[in-house]
Tab-separated table of C-alpha atoms and ligand atoms in Angstrom:
chain	number	residue	atom	x	y	z
A	174	MET	CA	-79.265	42.163	-108.152
A	175	SER	CA	-77.065	44.411	-110.287
A	176	LEU	CA	-73.331	44.738	-109.751
A	177	ASP	CA	-71.872	47.260	-107.273
A	178	LEU	CA	-69.138	48.690	-109.494
A	179	ALA	CA	-67.339	50.490	-106.657
A	180	LEU	CA	-67.051	47.242	-104.711
A	181	ILE	CA	-65.963	45.322	-107.808
A	182	ARG	CA	-63.356	47.889	-108.796
A	183	ALA	CA	-61.972	47.784	-105.252
A	184	GLN	CA	-60.946	44.162	-106.015
A	185	PHE	CA	-58.623	45.437	-108.777
A	186	PRO	CA	-55.821	47.544	-107.255
A	187	SER	CA	-54.497	48.598	-110.676
A	188	LEU	CA	-57.792	50.318	-111.512
A	189	ASN	CA	-56.802	53.052	-109.051
A	190	ARG	CA	-54.773	54.618	-111.826
A	191	PRO	CA	-56.477	57.354	-113.832
A	192	ALA	CA	-56.497	55.317	-117.091
A	193	ILE	CA	-59.657	53.880	-118.628
A	194	PHE	CA	-59.026	50.247	-119.516
A	195	PHE	CA	-60.640	49.293	-122.808
A	196	ASP	CA	-57.621	47.189	-123.786
A	197	ASN	CA	-59.205	44.177	-122.030
A	198	PRO	CA	-59.367	41.817	-125.045
A	199	GLY	CA	-55.562	42.013	-125.090
A	200	GLY	CA	-55.370	41.303	-121.353
A	201	THR	CA	-57.423	42.266	-118.309
A	202	GLN	CA	-56.255	43.751	-115.022
A	203	ILE	CA	-55.552	41.250	-112.267
A	204	ALA	CA	-57.937	40.640	-109.369
A	205	ARG	CA	-56.438	41.219	-105.922
A	206	GLN	CA	-57.303	37.616	-104.943
A	207	SER	CA	-55.177	36.356	-107.825
A	208	ALA	CA	-52.183	38.626	-107.135
A	209	GLU	CA	-52.306	37.637	-103.454
A	210	ARG	CA	-52.300	33.937	-104.333
A	211	ILE	CA	-49.171	34.484	-106.446
A	212	GLN	CA	-47.406	36.356	-103.677
A	213	ARG	CA	-48.392	33.813	-101.016
A	214	TYR	CA	-47.221	30.949	-103.203
A	215	LEU	CA	-43.802	32.501	-103.768
A	216	LEU	CA	-43.265	33.602	-100.179
A	217	GLU	CA	-44.760	30.634	-98.344
A	218	CYS	CA	-44.445	27.400	-100.311
A	219	ASN	CA	-42.264	27.904	-103.360
A	220	ALA	CA	-40.995	24.410	-104.223
A	221	ASN	CA	-40.657	21.862	-106.979
A	222	HIS	CA	-43.140	19.056	-107.535
A	223	ASP	CA	-43.412	15.768	-105.613
A	224	GLY	CA	-40.949	16.191	-102.746
A	225	ALA	CA	-41.290	14.594	-99.308
A	226	PHE	CA	-41.007	17.892	-97.453
A	227	THR	CA	-43.620	20.401	-96.343
A	228	THR	CA	-43.270	23.154	-98.928
A	229	SER	CA	-43.385	20.670	-101.790
A	230	ARG	CA	-46.491	19.003	-100.302
A	231	GLN	CA	-48.109	22.428	-99.880
A	232	SER	CA	-47.136	23.432	-103.397
A	233	ASP	CA	-48.615	20.235	-104.853
A	234	ALA	CA	-51.814	20.755	-102.883
A	235	ILE	CA	-52.189	24.207	-104.465
A	236	LEU	CA	-51.576	22.828	-107.955
A	237	GLU	CA	-54.194	20.159	-107.353
A	238	GLU	CA	-56.655	22.722	-106.054
A	239	ALA	CA	-56.029	24.874	-109.131
A	240	HIS	CA	-56.891	21.934	-111.412
A	241	ALA	CA	-60.085	21.367	-109.427
A	242	ALA	CA	-60.947	25.079	-109.546
A	243	MET	CA	-60.509	25.255	-113.315
A	244	ALA	CA	-62.540	22.052	-113.708
A	245	ASP	CA	-65.305	23.857	-111.794
A	246	PHE	CA	-64.864	27.019	-113.885
A	247	LEU	CA	-65.317	25.062	-117.134
A	248	ASN	CA	-67.672	22.476	-115.631
A	249	ALA	CA	-65.303	19.667	-116.615
A	250	ALA	CA	-66.083	16.160	-115.384
A	251	ARG	CA	-62.750	15.764	-113.545
A	252	PRO	CA	-59.659	17.819	-112.589
A	253	GLU	CA	-57.351	15.561	-114.652
A	254	GLU	CA	-58.995	16.996	-117.760
A	255	ILE	CA	-57.325	20.337	-117.011
A	256	ILE	CA	-53.820	20.911	-118.406
A	257	PHE	CA	-51.863	24.027	-117.482
A	258	GLY	CA	-49.253	25.566	-119.757
A	259	ASN	CA	-47.575	28.822	-120.722
A	260	ASN	CA	-50.437	30.272	-122.717
A	261	MET	CA	-53.117	29.202	-125.177
A	262	THR	CA	-50.787	29.383	-128.192
A	263	THR	CA	-48.112	27.133	-126.706
A	264	LEU	CA	-50.679	24.627	-125.415
A	265	THR	CA	-52.309	24.476	-128.842
A	266	LEU	CA	-49.022	24.014	-130.673
A	267	HIS	CA	-48.177	21.301	-128.143
A	268	ILE	CA	-51.391	19.268	-128.275
A	269	SER	CA	-51.669	19.701	-132.046
A	270	ARG	CA	-48.463	17.666	-132.388
A	271	SER	CA	-50.135	14.807	-130.533
A	272	LEU	CA	-53.295	15.120	-132.629
A	273	ALA	CA	-51.214	15.247	-135.806
A	274	ARG	CA	-50.064	11.691	-135.136
A	275	THR	CA	-53.667	10.519	-135.482
A	276	LEU	CA	-54.033	12.037	-138.986
A	277	LYS	CA	-53.044	10.678	-142.363
A	278	PRO	CA	-52.397	12.300	-145.742
A	279	GLY	CA	-55.600	13.540	-147.349
A	280	ASP	CA	-57.439	13.976	-144.015
A	281	GLU	CA	-59.195	17.292	-143.725
A	282	ILE	CA	-59.012	20.003	-141.058
A	283	VAL	CA	-61.466	22.910	-140.862
A	284	VAL	CA	-60.305	26.321	-139.615
A	285	THR	CA	-62.195	29.621	-139.744
A	286	ARG	CA	-61.358	33.122	-140.967
A	287	LEU	CA	-62.941	34.526	-137.808
A	288	ASP	CA	-60.281	33.009	-135.557
A	289	HIS	CA	-57.185	34.326	-133.826
A	290	ASP	CA	-54.131	32.893	-135.547
A	291	ALA	CA	-53.365	30.743	-132.513
A	292	ASN	CA	-56.261	28.498	-133.573
A	293	ILE	CA	-55.276	28.567	-137.254
A	294	SER	CA	-51.516	28.323	-137.691
A	295	PRO	CA	-51.037	25.255	-135.463
A	296	TRP	CA	-53.480	23.404	-137.753
A	297	LEU	CA	-51.841	24.725	-140.918
A	298	LEU	CA	-48.538	23.390	-139.588
A	299	VAL	CA	-50.135	20.018	-138.824
A	300	ALA	CA	-51.616	19.918	-142.322
A	301	GLU	CA	-48.269	20.733	-143.894
A	302	GLU	CA	-46.508	18.063	-141.872
A	303	ARG	CA	-49.098	15.297	-142.393
A	304	GLY	CA	-50.233	16.128	-145.923
A	305	CYS	CA	-53.745	17.061	-144.792
A	306	LYS	CA	-56.186	19.332	-146.593
A	307	VAL	CA	-57.360	22.558	-144.973
A	308	THR	CA	-60.846	23.982	-145.452
A	309	TRP	CA	-61.283	27.650	-144.536
A	310	LEU	CA	-64.701	28.494	-143.189
A	311	ASP	CA	-65.610	32.034	-144.190
A	312	PHE	CA	-67.666	34.636	-142.366
A	313	ASP	CA	-70.212	37.143	-143.587
A	314	VAL	CA	-68.409	40.497	-143.816
A	315	GLU	CA	-71.657	42.368	-143.094
A	316	ASP	CA	-72.136	41.101	-139.535
A	317	CYS	CA	-69.000	38.964	-139.036
A	318	THR	CA	-70.885	35.733	-138.331
A	319	LEU	CA	-69.656	32.366	-139.597
A	320	LYS	CA	-71.244	30.992	-142.772
A	321	LEU	CA	-72.702	27.801	-141.383
A	322	GLU	CA	-74.150	26.763	-144.741
A	323	GLU	CA	-70.543	26.494	-145.984
A	324	PHE	CA	-69.709	24.477	-142.910
A	325	GLU	CA	-72.436	21.984	-143.758
A	326	LYS	CA	-70.837	21.507	-147.165
A	327	ALA	CA	-67.384	21.083	-145.657
A	328	LEU	CA	-68.737	18.383	-143.346
A	329	GLU	CA	-69.785	16.272	-146.313
A	330	ARG	CA	-66.054	15.639	-146.840
A	331	LYS	CA	-65.810	14.216	-143.291
A	332	PRO	CA	-63.065	16.394	-141.764
A	333	ARG	CA	-61.170	14.966	-138.814
A	334	ILE	CA	-60.713	18.194	-136.835
A	335	VAL	CA	-62.785	21.374	-136.685
A	336	ALA	CA	-61.026	24.305	-134.995
A	337	PHE	CA	-63.065	27.401	-134.173
A	338	GLY	CA	-63.417	30.142	-131.617
A	339	TYR	CA	-66.006	30.709	-128.915
A	340	ALA	CA	-65.849	34.495	-129.389
A	341	SER	CA	-63.867	36.617	-131.829
A	342	ASN	CA	-61.060	38.708	-130.304
A	343	ALA	CA	-61.454	41.215	-133.134
A	344	VAL	CA	-65.158	41.817	-133.714
A	345	GLY	CA	-66.751	40.160	-130.686
A	346	THR	CA	-68.984	37.584	-132.440
A	347	ILE	CA	-69.983	34.634	-130.253
A	348	ASN	CA	-70.188	31.474	-132.330
A	349	PRO	CA	-72.929	28.895	-131.744
A	350	VAL	CA	-70.513	26.463	-130.112
A	351	ARG	CA	-72.968	23.727	-129.224
A	352	LYS	CA	-74.510	23.707	-132.688
A	353	ILE	CA	-71.144	23.652	-134.483
A	354	THR	CA	-69.951	20.908	-132.141
A	355	GLU	CA	-73.043	18.786	-132.785
A	356	MET	CA	-72.665	19.226	-136.543
A	357	ALA	CA	-68.949	18.369	-136.420
A	358	HIS	CA	-69.529	15.323	-134.228
A	359	ALA	CA	-72.277	14.046	-136.500
A	360	ALA	CA	-69.693	14.094	-139.296
A	361	GLY	CA	-67.136	12.302	-137.108
A	362	ALA	CA	-64.783	15.263	-136.434
A	363	LEU	CA	-63.180	16.349	-133.183
A	364	VAL	CA	-63.685	19.971	-132.154
A	365	TYR	CA	-61.024	22.275	-130.772
A	366	VAL	CA	-62.497	25.453	-129.307
A	367	ASP	CA	-60.562	28.634	-128.549
A	368	ALA	CA	-62.422	30.171	-125.611
A	369	VAL	CA	-59.778	32.793	-124.788
A	370	GLN	CA	-62.094	35.699	-125.577
A	371	TYR	CA	-65.270	34.256	-124.175
A	372	ALA	CA	-63.907	33.169	-120.791
A	373	PRO	CA	-64.057	36.626	-119.110
A	374	HIS	CA	-67.593	37.241	-120.351
A	375	GLY	CA	-69.846	34.309	-119.550
A	376	PRO	CA	-70.255	30.802	-118.153
A	377	ILE	CA	-68.555	27.941	-119.999
A	378	ASP	CA	-69.845	24.394	-119.672
A	379	VAL	CA	-67.678	21.950	-121.608
A	380	GLN	CA	-69.974	19.033	-120.785
A	381	SER	CA	-73.145	20.648	-121.984
A	382	LEU	CA	-71.376	22.014	-125.089
A	383	GLY	CA	-69.955	18.560	-125.725
A	384	VAL	CA	-66.607	19.935	-126.945
A	385	ASP	CA	-63.519	17.711	-127.185
A	386	PHE	CA	-60.917	20.372	-126.422
A	387	LEU	CA	-61.270	23.937	-125.176
A	388	VAL	CA	-58.502	26.403	-124.386
A	389	CYS	CA	-58.326	29.694	-122.516
A	390	SER	CA	-55.809	32.035	-120.928
A	391	SER	CA	-56.060	33.397	-117.413
A	392	TYR	CA	-54.570	36.827	-118.165
A	393	LYS	CA	-57.764	37.458	-120.143
A	394	PHE	CA	-59.928	36.624	-117.135
A	395	PHE	CA	-58.378	38.622	-114.321
A	396	GLY	CA	-55.519	36.233	-113.516
A	397	PRO	CA	-51.830	35.975	-114.457
A	398	HIS	CA	-50.169	34.860	-117.692
A	399	ALA	CA	-50.992	31.145	-117.784
A	400	GLY	CA	-52.835	28.978	-120.290
A	401	ILE	CA	-55.409	26.273	-119.620
A	402	LEU	CA	-56.436	23.413	-121.870
A	403	TYR	CA	-59.476	21.241	-121.249
A	404	GLY	CA	-59.565	17.888	-123.029
A	405	ARG	CA	-62.026	15.036	-122.672
A	406	TYR	CA	-60.414	12.444	-120.415
A	407	GLU	CA	-60.510	9.463	-122.800
A	408	LEU	CA	-59.147	11.590	-125.617
A	409	LEU	CA	-56.255	13.002	-123.611
A	410	GLU	CA	-55.523	9.598	-122.185
A	411	GLY	CA	-55.366	8.048	-125.638
A	412	LEU	CA	-53.097	10.701	-127.174
A	413	LYS	CA	-49.366	10.234	-127.282
A	414	ALA	CA	-47.725	13.049	-125.311
A	415	TYR	CA	-44.511	14.778	-126.359
A	416	LYS	CA	-42.781	14.485	-123.009
A	417	VAL	CA	-39.582	13.425	-121.291
A	418	ARG	CA	-39.256	9.879	-119.873
A	419	PRO	CA	-39.241	10.593	-116.105
A	420	ALA	CA	-42.431	12.690	-116.419
A	421	PRO	CA	-45.667	10.840	-115.551
A	422	ASP	CA	-47.672	8.914	-118.147
A	423	SER	CA	-50.882	9.802	-116.352
A	424	LEU	CA	-53.064	12.893	-116.669
A	425	PRO	CA	-52.623	15.783	-116.318
A	426	GLY	CA	-48.845	15.430	-115.843
A	427	LYS	CA	-48.116	13.825	-119.195
A	428	PHE	CA	-49.016	17.034	-121.005
A	429	GLU	CA	-47.651	19.468	-118.383
A	430	THR	CA	-44.091	19.382	-119.626
A	431	GLY	CA	-41.218	20.542	-117.439
A	432	THR	CA	-41.592	22.480	-114.227
A	433	GLN	CA	-44.749	24.499	-114.455
A	434	ASN	CA	-45.280	28.152	-113.634
A	435	HIS	CA	-46.443	27.230	-110.108
A	436	GLU	CA	-47.005	30.784	-108.934
A	437	GLY	CA	-48.998	31.498	-112.114
A	438	ILE	CA	-51.150	28.425	-111.528
A	439	ALA	CA	-51.706	29.588	-107.940
A	440	GLY	CA	-52.779	32.901	-109.478
A	441	VAL	CA	-55.304	31.102	-111.715
A	442	LEU	CA	-56.772	29.574	-108.554
A	443	GLY	CA	-56.988	33.115	-107.167
A	444	ALA	CA	-58.810	34.318	-110.294
A	445	VAL	CA	-61.380	31.550	-109.860
A	446	GLU	CA	-61.684	32.532	-106.193
A	447	TYR	CA	-62.409	36.089	-107.332
A	448	PHE	CA	-65.309	34.815	-109.466
A	449	GLU	CA	-66.500	32.732	-106.522
A	450	TRP	CA	-66.587	35.901	-104.410
A	451	LEU	CA	-68.464	37.654	-107.213
A	452	GLY	CA	-71.047	34.864	-107.331
A	453	LYS	CA	-71.553	34.890	-103.552
A	454	THR	CA	-71.836	38.678	-103.479
A	455	PHE	CA	-73.932	39.435	-106.550
A	456	GLY	CA	-75.430	36.265	-107.966
A	457	GLY	CA	-78.363	35.867	-105.568
A	458	GLU	CA	-81.079	36.186	-108.171
A	459	GLN	CA	-80.163	33.058	-110.054
A	460	GLU	CA	-79.425	30.909	-107.019
A	461	GLN	CA	-82.666	28.996	-106.766
A	462	GLY	CA	-82.977	28.214	-110.457
A	463	LEU	CA	-79.382	27.036	-110.628
A	464	ARG	CA	-79.727	24.855	-107.530
A	465	GLU	CA	-82.768	23.260	-109.129
A	466	GLY	CA	-80.635	22.733	-112.236
A	467	GLY	CA	-78.211	20.663	-110.158
A	468	TYR	CA	-75.513	23.257	-109.429
A	469	ASN	CA	-73.928	23.406	-105.991
A	470	GLY	CA	-70.722	24.407	-104.197
A	471	ARG	CA	-68.106	26.335	-106.162
A	472	ARG	CA	-69.720	25.458	-109.498
A	473	LEU	CA	-72.900	27.144	-108.339
A	474	GLU	CA	-71.055	30.319	-107.258
A	475	LEU	CA	-69.075	30.460	-110.516
A	476	LYS	CA	-72.188	30.038	-112.608
A	477	LYS	CA	-73.915	32.768	-110.576
A	478	ALA	CA	-70.922	35.071	-111.079
A	479	MET	CA	-70.630	34.557	-114.815
A	480	THR	CA	-74.382	34.916	-115.337
A	481	ALA	CA	-74.469	38.152	-113.310
A	482	LEU	CA	-71.536	39.745	-115.097
A	483	ARG	CA	-72.870	38.729	-118.500
A	484	ALA	CA	-76.148	40.484	-117.686
A	485	TYR	CA	-74.266	43.664	-116.758
A	486	GLU	CA	-72.137	43.405	-119.906
A	487	PHE	CA	-75.297	43.646	-122.018
A	488	GLU	CA	-75.712	47.158	-120.583
A	489	LEU	CA	-72.109	47.975	-121.485
A	490	SER	CA	-72.553	46.615	-125.015
A	491	ARG	CA	-75.764	48.571	-125.513
A	492	GLU	CA	-74.081	51.777	-124.372
A	493	LEU	CA	-70.992	51.125	-126.488
A	494	LEU	CA	-73.137	50.556	-129.560
A	495	SER	CA	-75.038	53.759	-128.929
A	496	VAL	CA	-71.938	55.852	-128.190
A	497	LEU	CA	-69.966	54.538	-131.177
A	498	GLY	CA	-73.019	55.117	-133.381
A	499	GLU	CA	-72.887	58.828	-132.533
A	500	VAL	CA	-69.303	59.340	-133.732
A	501	PRO	CA	-69.319	60.833	-137.242
A	502	GLY	CA	-67.494	58.737	-139.836
A	503	LEU	CA	-67.097	55.707	-137.556
A	504	ARG	CA	-67.409	52.385	-139.346
A	505	LEU	CA	-68.119	49.511	-136.998
A	506	TYR	CA	-67.359	45.909	-137.994
A	507	GLY	CA	-69.409	43.036	-136.638
A	508	LEU	CA	-72.863	42.668	-135.095
A	509	ALA	CA	-74.387	46.112	-134.597
A	510	ASP	CA	-77.991	45.128	-133.892
A	511	PRO	CA	-78.865	45.927	-130.249
A	512	ARG	CA	-81.349	43.021	-130.351
A	513	LYS	CA	-78.492	40.595	-130.934
A	514	LEU	CA	-76.298	41.424	-127.953
A	515	ASP	CA	-76.527	37.802	-126.840
A	516	GLN	CA	-74.515	36.916	-129.960
A	517	ARG	CA	-71.541	39.096	-129.078
A	518	VAL	CA	-69.168	40.061	-126.278
A	519	PRO	CA	-68.520	43.781	-125.622
A	520	THR	CA	-65.509	43.858	-127.970
A	521	PHE	CA	-65.905	46.393	-130.782
A	522	ALA	CA	-63.634	47.016	-133.766
A	523	PHE	CA	-63.956	50.072	-135.976
A	524	ILE	CA	-62.176	52.566	-138.171
A	525	LEU	CA	-62.605	56.311	-138.355
A	526	ASP	CA	-63.051	57.717	-141.806
A	527	GLY	CA	-59.723	58.657	-143.384
A	528	ARG	CA	-57.670	57.888	-140.276
A	529	GLN	CA	-55.153	55.152	-139.635
A	530	PRO	CA	-55.964	53.179	-136.458
A	531	ARG	CA	-52.595	53.863	-134.756
A	532	PRO	CA	-52.919	57.668	-134.573
A	533	VAL	CA	-56.440	57.127	-133.219
A	534	THR	CA	-55.231	54.865	-130.390
A	535	GLU	CA	-52.401	57.334	-129.745
A	536	ALA	CA	-54.918	60.137	-129.395
A	537	LEU	CA	-57.047	57.926	-127.123
A	538	ALA	CA	-53.950	57.143	-125.044
A	539	ALA	CA	-53.289	60.879	-124.705
A	540	ALA	CA	-56.856	61.164	-123.386
A	541	GLY	CA	-56.122	58.413	-120.840
A	542	ILE	CA	-57.938	55.620	-122.685
A	543	ASN	CA	-56.231	52.306	-123.432
A	544	ALA	CA	-57.321	50.748	-126.724
A	545	TRP	CA	-55.692	48.481	-129.289
A	546	ASP	CA	-55.071	48.908	-132.990
A	547	GLY	CA	-53.800	46.530	-135.671
A	548	ASN	CA	-54.863	42.918	-136.203
A	549	TYR	CA	-54.305	41.579	-132.652
A	550	TYR	CA	-53.210	38.338	-134.383
A	551	ALA	CA	-56.698	37.936	-135.890
A	552	LEU	CA	-54.887	38.234	-139.194
A	553	ALA	CA	-57.480	36.277	-141.186
A	554	VAL	CA	-60.164	38.718	-139.997
A	555	THR	CA	-58.333	41.906	-140.961
A	556	GLN	CA	-57.372	40.345	-144.308
A	557	ARG	CA	-60.946	39.296	-145.020
A	558	LEU	CA	-62.260	42.743	-144.060
A	559	GLU	CA	-59.548	44.282	-146.262
A	560	VAL	CA	-58.182	46.510	-143.517
A	561	GLU	CA	-54.869	44.748	-142.926
A	562	ALA	CA	-52.873	46.952	-145.307
A	563	SER	CA	-54.274	50.125	-143.769
A	564	GLY	CA	-53.283	49.351	-140.177
A	565	GLY	CA	-56.163	47.102	-139.135
A	566	MET	CA	-58.887	48.433	-136.862
A	567	VAL	CA	-59.216	50.245	-133.548
A	568	ARG	CA	-60.499	47.841	-130.907
A	569	VAL	CA	-62.161	48.651	-127.594
A	570	GLY	CA	-63.312	45.905	-125.288
A	571	ALA	CA	-65.188	46.224	-122.019
A	572	VAL	CA	-65.361	43.812	-119.102
A	573	HIS	CA	-67.508	43.903	-115.988
A	574	TYR	CA	-65.248	46.345	-114.121
A	575	ASN	CA	-65.824	49.034	-116.744
A	576	THR	CA	-68.497	51.622	-116.077
A	577	LEU	CA	-71.120	53.225	-118.281
A	578	ASP	CA	-69.439	56.550	-117.524
A	579	GLU	CA	-66.178	55.248	-118.980
A	580	VAL	CA	-68.039	54.278	-122.141
A	581	ARG	CA	-69.457	57.797	-122.423
A	582	ARG	CA	-65.988	59.296	-121.937
A	583	LEU	CA	-64.735	57.097	-124.762
A	584	GLY	CA	-67.492	58.521	-126.968
A	585	GLU	CA	-66.512	62.098	-126.073
A	586	ALA	CA	-62.824	61.383	-126.780
A	587	LEU	CA	-63.633	59.846	-130.175
A	588	LYS	CA	-65.796	62.808	-131.114
A	589	LYS	CA	-62.943	65.168	-130.221
A	590	ILE	CA	-60.521	63.139	-132.365
A	591	VAL	CA	-62.913	63.315	-135.307
B	109	PLP	C1	-59.111	34.574	-129.286
B	109	PLP	C2	-57.687	34.408	-128.856
B	109	PLP	N1	-57.117	33.223	-129.004
B	109	PLP	C3	-55.848	32.993	-128.659
B	109	PLP	C4	-55.070	34.005	-128.128
B	109	PLP	C5	-53.674	33.697	-127.757
B	109	PLP	O1	-53.621	33.502	-126.388
B	109	PLP	P1	-52.237	33.380	-125.645
B	109	PLP	O2	-51.676	34.753	-125.553
B	109	PLP	O3	-52.613	32.819	-124.313
B	109	PLP	O4	-51.370	32.469	-126.407
B	109	PLP	C6	-55.616	35.265	-127.973
B	109	PLP	C7	-54.800	36.374	-127.462
B	109	PLP	O5	-55.084	37.517	-127.700
B	109	PLP	C8	-56.958	35.469	-128.343
B	109	PLP	O6	-57.546	36.660	-128.198
């Protein structure tokens, strides 16, 4: 069953505006279910944590439900493995302090040049503080895929932490997460996966991937500005938390410092409820196979949703590739082979011959199309591709609420600019 785009777009009130949203890798529009959860939280049960009275009990019940919903979304073994925080960057800086305590001078950390800086700088800071060595894993500039043969060599030195992304926010490459995780584990390293850019595009299963930590941000998957960290229970339990004394020593509270953004967390629950609706409405085709694979309840609906939208996104990617390929003088970075769409998300970065990216995005904005330019904090990528000094790249990224017609209008606008 393919997606009914009119029905899907009706779940996103902000899509009523005339703009075409291809700025999604920087942040998606919010689903109505999520915005309503935020409003209901603030108007009906706004309260601090752990009081004896009704609104506090109701508030805590919502926070608990949000942990359970995110555990379902990531297929975590238990809700206590879900830690909420401001955003992915802050959560990573926070937990990296705890991990730093387990390292000693000379230990090695692997980071990649394909990553957003939020999964690089925290580890550089740890290395500086603890006297650790950093190995940079390079990518192939031709197709922007990680050089795994270099990774194999790096593993011979037995690194302690390997930090890498699920999907690149600049060029859209999906990394082979399970394979990298298996390789890292065989060498005795922990893996820290940045799934911020993959989360809106496909199902995530932390148990089957075997990852130790995985982070994402709900404003990239149709919810509000809130970050989510998954950590394996025994690992989180064993880590020393940077916390104040009256805060709990148990999970997840020991890492959820201070009063949380309760309404934001309620909004994350709403975003998961949106996906659940999507699964119930459009995911029928996969139902039987998934049930046989052991999925049920909300996990089943979420898996159905993410599988259905990923299938539709292949169509968007194919059209984007074709449309961008028709623009004279357009240089695309990253995987451009239509047979390899399963190795990328529909995020495309390019430059137009002889033009700085900013005037291009300004011209697109004048045509009613939102797109990003610059490095989008994927500084190592733009440096490696040698485009940093010339303003980075133009980036357009589709999600499942975008239409094929919008992609074609992007193509027309780019042709006019050229
Ligand atoms: C791949 C990736 N990682 C990390 C981040 C940072 O996320 P946050 O804004 O939640 O700190 C972003 C934001 O663009 C991103 O795209």
